[in-house]
Coordinates of N, CA, C and O and ligand atoms in Angstrom, one line a residue:
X129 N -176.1 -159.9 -55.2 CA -176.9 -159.1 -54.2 C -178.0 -160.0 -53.7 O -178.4 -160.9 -54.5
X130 N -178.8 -159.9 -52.4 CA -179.4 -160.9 -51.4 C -180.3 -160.5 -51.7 O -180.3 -159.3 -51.6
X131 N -181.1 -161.0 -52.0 CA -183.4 -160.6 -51.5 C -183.0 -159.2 -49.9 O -183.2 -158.0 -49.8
X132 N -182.6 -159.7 -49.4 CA -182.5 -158.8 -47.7 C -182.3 -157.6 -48.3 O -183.1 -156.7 -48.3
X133 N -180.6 -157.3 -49.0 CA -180.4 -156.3 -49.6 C -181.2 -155.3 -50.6 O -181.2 -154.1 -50.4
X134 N -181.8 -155.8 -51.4 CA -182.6 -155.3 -52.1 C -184.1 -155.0 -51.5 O -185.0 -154.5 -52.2
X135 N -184.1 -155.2 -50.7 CA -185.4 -155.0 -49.6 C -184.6 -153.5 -49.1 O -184.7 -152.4 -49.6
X136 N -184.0 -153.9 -48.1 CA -183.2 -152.5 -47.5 C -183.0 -151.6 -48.2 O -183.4 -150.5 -47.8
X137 N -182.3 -151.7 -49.5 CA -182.1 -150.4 -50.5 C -183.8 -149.6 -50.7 O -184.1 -148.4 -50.7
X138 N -184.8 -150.9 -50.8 CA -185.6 -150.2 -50.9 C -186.6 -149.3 -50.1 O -187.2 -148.2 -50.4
X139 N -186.7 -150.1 -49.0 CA -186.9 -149.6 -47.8 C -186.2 -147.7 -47.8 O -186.7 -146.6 -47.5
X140 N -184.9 -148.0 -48.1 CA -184.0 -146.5 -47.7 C -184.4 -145.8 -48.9 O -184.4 -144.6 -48.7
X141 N -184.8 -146.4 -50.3 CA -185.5 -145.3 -51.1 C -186.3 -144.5 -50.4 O -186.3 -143.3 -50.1
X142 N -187.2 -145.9 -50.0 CA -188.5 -145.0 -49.6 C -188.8 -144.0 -48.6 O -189.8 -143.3 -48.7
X143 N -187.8 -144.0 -47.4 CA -187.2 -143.6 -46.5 C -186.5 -142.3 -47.1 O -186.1 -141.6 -46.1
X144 N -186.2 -141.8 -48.1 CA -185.6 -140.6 -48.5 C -186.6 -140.3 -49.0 O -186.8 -139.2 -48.7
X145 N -187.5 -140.9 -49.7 CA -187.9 -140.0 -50.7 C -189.6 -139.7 -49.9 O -190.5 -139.2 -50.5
X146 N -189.7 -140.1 -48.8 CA -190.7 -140.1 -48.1 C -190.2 -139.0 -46.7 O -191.1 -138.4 -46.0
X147 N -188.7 -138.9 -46.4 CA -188.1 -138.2 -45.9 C -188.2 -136.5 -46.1 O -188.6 -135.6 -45.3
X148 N -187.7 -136.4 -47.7 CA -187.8 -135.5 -48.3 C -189.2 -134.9 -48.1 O -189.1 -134.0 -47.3
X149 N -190.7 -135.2 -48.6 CA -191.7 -135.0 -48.6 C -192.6 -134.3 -47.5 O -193.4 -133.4 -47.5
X150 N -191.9 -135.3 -46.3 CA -192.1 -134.9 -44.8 C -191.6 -134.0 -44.4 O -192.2 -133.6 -43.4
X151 N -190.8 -133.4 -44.7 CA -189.7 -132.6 -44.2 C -190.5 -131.2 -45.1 O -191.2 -130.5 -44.4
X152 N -190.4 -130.9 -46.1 CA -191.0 -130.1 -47.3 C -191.7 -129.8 -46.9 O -191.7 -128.7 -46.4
X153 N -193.3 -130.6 -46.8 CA -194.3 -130.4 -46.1 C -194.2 -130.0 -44.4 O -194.8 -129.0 -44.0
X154 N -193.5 -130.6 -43.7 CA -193.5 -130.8 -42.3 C -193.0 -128.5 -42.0 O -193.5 -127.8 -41.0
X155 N -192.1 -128.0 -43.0 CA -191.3 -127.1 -42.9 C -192.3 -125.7 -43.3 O -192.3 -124.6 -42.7
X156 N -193.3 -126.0 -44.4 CA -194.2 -125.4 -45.5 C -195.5 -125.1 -44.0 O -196.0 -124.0 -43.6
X157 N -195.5 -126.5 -43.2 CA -196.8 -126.1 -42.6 C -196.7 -125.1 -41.4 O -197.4 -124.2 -41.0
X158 N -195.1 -125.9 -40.8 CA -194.6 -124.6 -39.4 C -194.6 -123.3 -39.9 O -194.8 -122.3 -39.1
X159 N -194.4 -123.1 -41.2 CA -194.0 -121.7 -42.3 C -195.2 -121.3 -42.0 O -195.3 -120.4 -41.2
X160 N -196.1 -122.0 -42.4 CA -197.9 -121.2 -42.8 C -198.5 -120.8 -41.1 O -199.3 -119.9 -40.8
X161 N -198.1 -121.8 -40.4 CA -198.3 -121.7 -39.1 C -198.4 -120.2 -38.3 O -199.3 -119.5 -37.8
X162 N -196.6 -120.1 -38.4 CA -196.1 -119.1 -37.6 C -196.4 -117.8 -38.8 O -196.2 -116.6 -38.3
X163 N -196.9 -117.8 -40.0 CA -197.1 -116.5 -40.8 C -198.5 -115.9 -40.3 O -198.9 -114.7 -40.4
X164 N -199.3 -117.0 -39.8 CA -200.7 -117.1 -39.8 C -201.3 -116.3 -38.9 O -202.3 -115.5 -38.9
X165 N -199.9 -117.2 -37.7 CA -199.9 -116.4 -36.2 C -199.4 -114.7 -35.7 O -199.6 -113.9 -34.8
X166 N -198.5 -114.8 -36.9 CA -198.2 -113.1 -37.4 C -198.7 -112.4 -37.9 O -198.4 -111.2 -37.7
X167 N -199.5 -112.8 -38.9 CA -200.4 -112.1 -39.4 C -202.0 -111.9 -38.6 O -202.9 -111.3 -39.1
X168 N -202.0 -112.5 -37.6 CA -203.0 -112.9 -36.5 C -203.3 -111.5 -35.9 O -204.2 -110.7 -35.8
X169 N -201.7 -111.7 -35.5 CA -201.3 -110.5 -34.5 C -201.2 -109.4 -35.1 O -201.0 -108.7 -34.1
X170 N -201.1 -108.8 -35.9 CA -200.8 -107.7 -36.8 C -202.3 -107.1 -37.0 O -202.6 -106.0 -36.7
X171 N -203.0 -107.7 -37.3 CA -204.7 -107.6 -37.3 C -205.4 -107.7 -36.1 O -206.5 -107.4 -35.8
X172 N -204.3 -108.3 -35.1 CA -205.7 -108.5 -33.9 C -206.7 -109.2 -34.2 O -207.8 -108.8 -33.6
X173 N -206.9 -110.4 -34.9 CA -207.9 -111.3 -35.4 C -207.2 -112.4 -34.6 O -206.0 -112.4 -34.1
X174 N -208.2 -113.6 -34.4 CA -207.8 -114.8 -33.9 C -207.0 -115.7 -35.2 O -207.6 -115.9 -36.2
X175 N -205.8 -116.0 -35.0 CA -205.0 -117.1 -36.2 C -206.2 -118.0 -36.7 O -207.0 -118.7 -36.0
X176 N -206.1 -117.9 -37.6 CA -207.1 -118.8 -37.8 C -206.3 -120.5 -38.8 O -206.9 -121.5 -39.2
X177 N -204.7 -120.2 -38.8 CA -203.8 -121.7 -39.0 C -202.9 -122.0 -38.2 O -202.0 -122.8 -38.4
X178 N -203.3 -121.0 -36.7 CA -202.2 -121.7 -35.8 C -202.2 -123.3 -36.0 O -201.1 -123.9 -35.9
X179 N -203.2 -124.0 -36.1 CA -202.8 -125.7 -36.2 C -201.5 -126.1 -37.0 O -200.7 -126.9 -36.6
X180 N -201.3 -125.3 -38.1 CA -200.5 -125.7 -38.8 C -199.1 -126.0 -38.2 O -198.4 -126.9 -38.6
X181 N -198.7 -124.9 -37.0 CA -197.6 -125.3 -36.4 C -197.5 -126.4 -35.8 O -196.4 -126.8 -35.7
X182 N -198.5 -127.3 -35.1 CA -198.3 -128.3 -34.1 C -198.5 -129.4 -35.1 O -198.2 -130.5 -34.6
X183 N -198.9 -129.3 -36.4 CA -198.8 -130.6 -37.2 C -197.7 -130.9 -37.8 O -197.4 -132.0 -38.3
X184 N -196.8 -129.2 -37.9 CA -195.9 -129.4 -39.1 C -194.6 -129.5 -38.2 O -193.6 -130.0 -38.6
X185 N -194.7 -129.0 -37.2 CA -193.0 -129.7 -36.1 C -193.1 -131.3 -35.8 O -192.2 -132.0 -35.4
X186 N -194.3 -131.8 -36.0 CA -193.8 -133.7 -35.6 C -194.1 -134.4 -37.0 O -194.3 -135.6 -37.0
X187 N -194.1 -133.5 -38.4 CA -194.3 -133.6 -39.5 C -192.5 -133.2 -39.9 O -191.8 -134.0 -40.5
X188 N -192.2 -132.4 -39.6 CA -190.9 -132.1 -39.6 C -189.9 -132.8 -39.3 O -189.0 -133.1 -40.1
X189 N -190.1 -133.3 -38.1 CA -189.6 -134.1 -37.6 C -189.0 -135.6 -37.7 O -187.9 -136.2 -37.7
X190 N -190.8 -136.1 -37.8 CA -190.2 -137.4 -39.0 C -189.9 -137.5 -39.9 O -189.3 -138.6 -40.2
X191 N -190.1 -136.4 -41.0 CA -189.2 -136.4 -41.9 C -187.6 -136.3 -41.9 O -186.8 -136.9 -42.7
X192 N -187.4 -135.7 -41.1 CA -185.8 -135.6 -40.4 C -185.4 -136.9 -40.3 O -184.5 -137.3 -40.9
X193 N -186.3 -137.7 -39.3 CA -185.6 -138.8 -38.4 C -185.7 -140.0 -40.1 O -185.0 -141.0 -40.1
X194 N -186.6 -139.7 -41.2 CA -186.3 -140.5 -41.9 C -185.5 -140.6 -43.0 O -185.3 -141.6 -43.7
X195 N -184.8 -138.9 -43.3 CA -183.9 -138.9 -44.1 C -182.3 -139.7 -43.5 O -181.4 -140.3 -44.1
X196 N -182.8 -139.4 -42.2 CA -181.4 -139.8 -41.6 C -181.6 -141.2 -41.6 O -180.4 -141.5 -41.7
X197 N -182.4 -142.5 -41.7 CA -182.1 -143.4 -41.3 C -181.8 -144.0 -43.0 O -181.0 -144.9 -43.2
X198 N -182.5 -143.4 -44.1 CA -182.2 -142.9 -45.4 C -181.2 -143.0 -45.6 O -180.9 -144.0 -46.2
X199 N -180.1 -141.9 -45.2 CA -178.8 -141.6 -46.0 C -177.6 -142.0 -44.5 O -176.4 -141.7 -44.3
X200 N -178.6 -142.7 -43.9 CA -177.4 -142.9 -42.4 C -175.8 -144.1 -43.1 O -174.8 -144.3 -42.5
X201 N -176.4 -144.6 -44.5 CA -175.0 -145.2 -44.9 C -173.9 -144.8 -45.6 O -172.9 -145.4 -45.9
X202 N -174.7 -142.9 -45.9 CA -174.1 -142.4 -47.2 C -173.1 -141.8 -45.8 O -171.9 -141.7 -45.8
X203 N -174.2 -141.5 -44.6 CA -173.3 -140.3 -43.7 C -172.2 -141.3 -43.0 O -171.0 -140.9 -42.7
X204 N -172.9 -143.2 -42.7 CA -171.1 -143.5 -42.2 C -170.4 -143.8 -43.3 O -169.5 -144.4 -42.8
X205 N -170.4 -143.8 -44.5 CA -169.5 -144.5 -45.7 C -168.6 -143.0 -45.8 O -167.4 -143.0 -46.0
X206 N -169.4 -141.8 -45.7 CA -169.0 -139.9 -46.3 C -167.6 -140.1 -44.3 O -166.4 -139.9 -44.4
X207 N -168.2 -140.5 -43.3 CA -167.3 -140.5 -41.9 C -166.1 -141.3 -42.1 O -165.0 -140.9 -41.9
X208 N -166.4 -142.6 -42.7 CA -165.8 -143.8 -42.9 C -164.0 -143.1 -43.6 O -162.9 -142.8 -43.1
X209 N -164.7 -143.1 -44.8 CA -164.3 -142.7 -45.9 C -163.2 -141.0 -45.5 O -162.0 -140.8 -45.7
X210 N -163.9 -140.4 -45.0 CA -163.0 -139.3 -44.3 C -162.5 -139.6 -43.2 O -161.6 -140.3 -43.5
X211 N -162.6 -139.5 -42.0 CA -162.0 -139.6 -40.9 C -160.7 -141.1 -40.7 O -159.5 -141.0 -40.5
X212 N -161.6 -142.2 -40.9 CA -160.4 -143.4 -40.7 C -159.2 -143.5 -41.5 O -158.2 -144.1 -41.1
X213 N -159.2 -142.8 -42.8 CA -157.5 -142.9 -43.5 C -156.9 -142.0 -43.0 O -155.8 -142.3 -42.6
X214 N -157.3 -140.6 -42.8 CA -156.9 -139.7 -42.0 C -156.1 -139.9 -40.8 O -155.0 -139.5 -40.6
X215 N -156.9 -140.6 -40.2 CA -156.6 -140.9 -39.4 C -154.9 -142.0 -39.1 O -153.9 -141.9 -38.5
X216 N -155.4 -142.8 -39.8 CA -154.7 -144.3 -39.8 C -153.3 -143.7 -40.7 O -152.2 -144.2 -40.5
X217 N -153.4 -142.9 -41.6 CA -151.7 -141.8 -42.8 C -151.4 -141.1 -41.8 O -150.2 -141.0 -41.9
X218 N -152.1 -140.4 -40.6 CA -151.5 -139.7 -39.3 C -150.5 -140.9 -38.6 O -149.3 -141.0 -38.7
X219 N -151.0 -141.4 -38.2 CA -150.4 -142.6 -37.3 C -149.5 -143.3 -37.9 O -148.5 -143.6 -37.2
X220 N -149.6 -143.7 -39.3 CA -148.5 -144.4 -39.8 C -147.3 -143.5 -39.9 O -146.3 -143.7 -39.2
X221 N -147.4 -142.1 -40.9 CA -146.5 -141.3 -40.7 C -145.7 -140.7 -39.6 O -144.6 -140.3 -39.7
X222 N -146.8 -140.9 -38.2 CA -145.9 -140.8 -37.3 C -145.0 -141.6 -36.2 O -144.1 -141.4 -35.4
X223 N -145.7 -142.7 -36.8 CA -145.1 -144.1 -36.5 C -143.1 -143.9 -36.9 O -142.2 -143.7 -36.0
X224 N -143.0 -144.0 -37.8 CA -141.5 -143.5 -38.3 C -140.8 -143.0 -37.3 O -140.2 -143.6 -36.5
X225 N -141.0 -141.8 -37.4 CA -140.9 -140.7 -36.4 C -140.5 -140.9 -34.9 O -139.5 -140.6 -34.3
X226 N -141.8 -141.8 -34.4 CA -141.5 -142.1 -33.3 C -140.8 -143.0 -32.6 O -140.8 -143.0 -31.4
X227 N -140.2 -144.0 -33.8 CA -139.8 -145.2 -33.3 C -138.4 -144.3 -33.8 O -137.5 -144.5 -33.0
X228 N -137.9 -143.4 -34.9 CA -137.0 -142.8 -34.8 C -135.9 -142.3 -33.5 O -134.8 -142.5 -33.2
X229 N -137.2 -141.6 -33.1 CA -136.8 -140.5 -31.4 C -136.6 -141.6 -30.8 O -135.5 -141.6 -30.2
X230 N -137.5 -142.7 -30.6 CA -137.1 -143.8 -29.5 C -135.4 -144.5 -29.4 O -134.7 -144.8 -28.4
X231 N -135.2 -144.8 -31.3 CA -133.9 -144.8 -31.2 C -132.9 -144.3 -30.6 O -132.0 -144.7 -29.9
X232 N -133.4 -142.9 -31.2 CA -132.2 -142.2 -31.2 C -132.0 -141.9 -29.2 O -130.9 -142.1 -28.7
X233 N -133.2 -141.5 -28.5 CA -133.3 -141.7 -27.1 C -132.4 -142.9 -26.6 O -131.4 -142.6 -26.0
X234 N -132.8 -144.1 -26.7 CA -131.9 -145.3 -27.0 C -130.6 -145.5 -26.4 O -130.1 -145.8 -25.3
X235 N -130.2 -144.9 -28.0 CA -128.8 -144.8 -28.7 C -127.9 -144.1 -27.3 O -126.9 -144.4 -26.7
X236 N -128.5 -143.3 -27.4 CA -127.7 -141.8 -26.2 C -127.8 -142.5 -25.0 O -126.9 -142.4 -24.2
X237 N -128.7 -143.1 -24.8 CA -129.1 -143.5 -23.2 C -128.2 -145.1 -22.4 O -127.5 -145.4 -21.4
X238 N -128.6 -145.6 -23.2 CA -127.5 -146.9 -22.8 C -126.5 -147.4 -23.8 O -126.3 -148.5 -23.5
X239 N -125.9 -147.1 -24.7 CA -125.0 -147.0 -26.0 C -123.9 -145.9 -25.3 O -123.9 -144.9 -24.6
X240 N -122.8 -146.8 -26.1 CA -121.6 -146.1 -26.5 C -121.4 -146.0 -27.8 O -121.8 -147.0 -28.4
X241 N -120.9 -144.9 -28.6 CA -120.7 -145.0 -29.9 C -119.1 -145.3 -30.3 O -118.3 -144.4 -30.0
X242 N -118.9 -146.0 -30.5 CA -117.6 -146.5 -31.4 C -116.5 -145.1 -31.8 O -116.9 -144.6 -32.8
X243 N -115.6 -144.7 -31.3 CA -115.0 -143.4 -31.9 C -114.2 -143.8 -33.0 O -113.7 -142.9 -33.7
X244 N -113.9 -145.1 -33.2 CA -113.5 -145.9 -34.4 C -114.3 -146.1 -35.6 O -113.7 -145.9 -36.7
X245 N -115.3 -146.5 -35.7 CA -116.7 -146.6 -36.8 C -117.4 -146.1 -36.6 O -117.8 -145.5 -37.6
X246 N -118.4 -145.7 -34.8 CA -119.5 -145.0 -35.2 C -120.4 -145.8 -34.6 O -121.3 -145.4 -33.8
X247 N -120.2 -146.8 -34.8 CA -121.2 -148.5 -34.4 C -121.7 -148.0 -32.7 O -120.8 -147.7 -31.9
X248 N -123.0 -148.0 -32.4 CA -123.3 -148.1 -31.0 C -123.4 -149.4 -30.4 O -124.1 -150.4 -30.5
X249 N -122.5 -149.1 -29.6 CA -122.4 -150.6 -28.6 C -122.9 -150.3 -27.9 O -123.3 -149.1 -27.9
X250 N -123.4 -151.2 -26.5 CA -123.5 -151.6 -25.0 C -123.1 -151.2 -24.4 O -121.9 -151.4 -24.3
X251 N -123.7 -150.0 -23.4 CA -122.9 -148.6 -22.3 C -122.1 -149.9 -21.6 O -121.0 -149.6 -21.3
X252 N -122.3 -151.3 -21.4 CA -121.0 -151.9 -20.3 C -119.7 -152.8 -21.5 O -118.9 -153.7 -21.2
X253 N -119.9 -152.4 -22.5 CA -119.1 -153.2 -23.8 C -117.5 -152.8 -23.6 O -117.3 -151.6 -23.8
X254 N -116.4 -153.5 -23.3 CA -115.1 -153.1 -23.2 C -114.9 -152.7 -24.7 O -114.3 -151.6 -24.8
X255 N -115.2 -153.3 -25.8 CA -114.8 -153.1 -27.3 C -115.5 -152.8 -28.1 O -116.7 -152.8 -27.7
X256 N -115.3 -152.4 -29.4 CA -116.0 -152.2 -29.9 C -117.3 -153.9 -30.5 O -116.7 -155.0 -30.7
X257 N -118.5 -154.0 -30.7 CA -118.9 -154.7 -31.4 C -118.4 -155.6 -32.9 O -118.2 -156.7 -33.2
X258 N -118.3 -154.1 -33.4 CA -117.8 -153.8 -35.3 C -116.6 -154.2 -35.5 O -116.1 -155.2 -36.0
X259 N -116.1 -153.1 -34.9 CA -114.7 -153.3 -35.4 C -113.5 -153.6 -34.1 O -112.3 -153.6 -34.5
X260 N -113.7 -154.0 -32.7 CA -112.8 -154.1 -31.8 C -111.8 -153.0 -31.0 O -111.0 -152.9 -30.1
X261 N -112.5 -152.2 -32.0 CA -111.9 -150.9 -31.1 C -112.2 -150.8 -29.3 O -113.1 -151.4 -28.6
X262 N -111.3 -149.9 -28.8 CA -111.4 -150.4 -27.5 C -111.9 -149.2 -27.0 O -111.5 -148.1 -27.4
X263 N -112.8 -149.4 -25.9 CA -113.9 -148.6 -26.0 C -113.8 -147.8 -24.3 O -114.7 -147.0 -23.9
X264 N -112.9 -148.0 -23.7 CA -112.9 -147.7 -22.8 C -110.8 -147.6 -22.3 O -110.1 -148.4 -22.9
X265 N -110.1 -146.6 -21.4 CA -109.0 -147.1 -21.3 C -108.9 -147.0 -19.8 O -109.9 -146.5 -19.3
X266 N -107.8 -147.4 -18.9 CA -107.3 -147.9 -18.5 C -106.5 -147.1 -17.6 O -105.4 -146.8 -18.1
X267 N -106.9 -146.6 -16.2 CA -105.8 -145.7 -15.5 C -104.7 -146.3 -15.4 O -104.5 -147.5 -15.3
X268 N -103.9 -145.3 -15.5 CA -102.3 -145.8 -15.1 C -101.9 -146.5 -14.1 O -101.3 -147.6 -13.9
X269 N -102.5 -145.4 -13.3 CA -101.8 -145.4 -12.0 C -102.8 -146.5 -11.0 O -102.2 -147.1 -10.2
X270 N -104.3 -146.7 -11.0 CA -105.2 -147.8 -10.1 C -105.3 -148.6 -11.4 O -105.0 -149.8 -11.2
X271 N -105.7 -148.4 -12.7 CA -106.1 -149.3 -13.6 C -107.3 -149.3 -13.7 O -107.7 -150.4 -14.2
X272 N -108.4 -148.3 -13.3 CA -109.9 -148.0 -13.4 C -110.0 -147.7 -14.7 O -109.3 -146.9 -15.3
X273 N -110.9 -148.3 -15.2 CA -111.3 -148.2 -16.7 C -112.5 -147.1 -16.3 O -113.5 -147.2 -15.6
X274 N -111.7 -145.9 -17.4 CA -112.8 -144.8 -17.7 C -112.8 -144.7 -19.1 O -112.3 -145.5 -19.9
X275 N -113.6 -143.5 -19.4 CA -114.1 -143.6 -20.8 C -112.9 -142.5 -21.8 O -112.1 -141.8 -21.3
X276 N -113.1 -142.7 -22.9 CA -111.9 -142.6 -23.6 C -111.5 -141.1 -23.8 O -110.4 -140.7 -24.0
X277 N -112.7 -140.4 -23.7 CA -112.4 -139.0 -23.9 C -112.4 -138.1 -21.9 O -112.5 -136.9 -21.7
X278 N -112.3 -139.0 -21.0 CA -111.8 -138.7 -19.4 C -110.9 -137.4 -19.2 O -109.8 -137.4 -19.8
X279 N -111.0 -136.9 -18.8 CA -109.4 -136.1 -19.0 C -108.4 -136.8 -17.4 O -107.2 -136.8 -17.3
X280 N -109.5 -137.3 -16.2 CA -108.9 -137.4 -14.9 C -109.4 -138.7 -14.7 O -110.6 -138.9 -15.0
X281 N -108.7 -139.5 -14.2 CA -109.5 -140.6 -13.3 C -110.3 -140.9 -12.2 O -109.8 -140.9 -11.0
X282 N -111.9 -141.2 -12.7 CA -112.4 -140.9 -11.9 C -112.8 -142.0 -10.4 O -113.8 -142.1 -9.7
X283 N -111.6 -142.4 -10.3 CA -111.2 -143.2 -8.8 C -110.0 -142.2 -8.4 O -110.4 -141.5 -7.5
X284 N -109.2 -142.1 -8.7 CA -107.9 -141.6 -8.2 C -107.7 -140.2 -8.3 O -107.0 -139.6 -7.6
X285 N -108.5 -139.8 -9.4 CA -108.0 -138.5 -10.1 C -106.7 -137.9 -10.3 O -106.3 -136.8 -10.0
X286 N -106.1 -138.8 -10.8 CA -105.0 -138.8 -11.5 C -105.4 -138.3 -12.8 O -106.3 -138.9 -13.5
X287 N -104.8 -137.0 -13.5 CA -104.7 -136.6 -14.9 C -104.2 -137.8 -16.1 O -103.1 -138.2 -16.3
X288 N -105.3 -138.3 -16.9 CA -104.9 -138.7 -17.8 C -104.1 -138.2 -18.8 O -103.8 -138.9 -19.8
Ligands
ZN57 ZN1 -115.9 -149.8 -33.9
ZN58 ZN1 -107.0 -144.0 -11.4

């Protein structure tokens, strides 16, 4: 650990625990303030601790702004620590997923499937890849290669 570091930790004690204090007091005095001022009014007497409010809201205050600069490592390590795996086990998990669908989108979209194996070939592949199966046949009658489950040819329309 660095001289710098140990400076800073201390610094952020002091900063909490001077936080704390400010804040307690800063909260105690707006308390006494506004009871003061209610009880002012209730009697018809002049408050005699309205001060307490205008010392204890910028007493309050810095106490606030010093707890936070205090525990501002606890609050990004507590952010850190929650949010980014979350985050990052979302995305990987759906990583899979999506490069799945993309396949399978893929597959359907410019692919033939092999009625022999299975194997997705190349929507312009005469054969199969795998196994050579033949992936398209052959009108009789012009010799236009259509696809294998055709029932008519779609140049001539001749019934296969
Ligand atoms: Zn095949
Ligand atoms: Zn034909």
């Amino acid at each position: 650990m660095t001289q710098n570091e140990t400076k800073h930790q201390k610094a952020k004690r002091i900063f909490k625990i001077l936080g704390i204090i400010f804040t307690i007091a800063g909260l105690a005095l707006a308390i006494t303030g506004f009871a003061s001022i209610f009880i002012a009014m209730n009697n018809e007497e002049k408050p005699s601790l309205f001060w307490c409010c205008f010392v204890g809201f910028p007493v309050l205050a810095v106490g606030l702004w010093m707890l936070m600069l205090g525990f501002r490592k606890e609050f990004m390590q507590y952010a850190k620590n929650e949010s980014v795996p979350v985050f990052n086990d979302a995305a990987q998990q759906a990583q899979p997923g999506i490069s799945a669908i993309a396949d399978a989108v893929r597959e359907k979209s410019d692919s033939v499937v092999c009625p022999n194996c299975g194997n997705p070939c190349p929507q312009d592949a005469k054969f199969c890849e795998k196994c050579g199966y033949a992936l398209y046949k052959s009108c009789p009658d012009c010799g236009e290669q259509v696809s294998l489950d055709a029932q008519f040819c779609k140049k001539c329309g001749k019934k296969l």
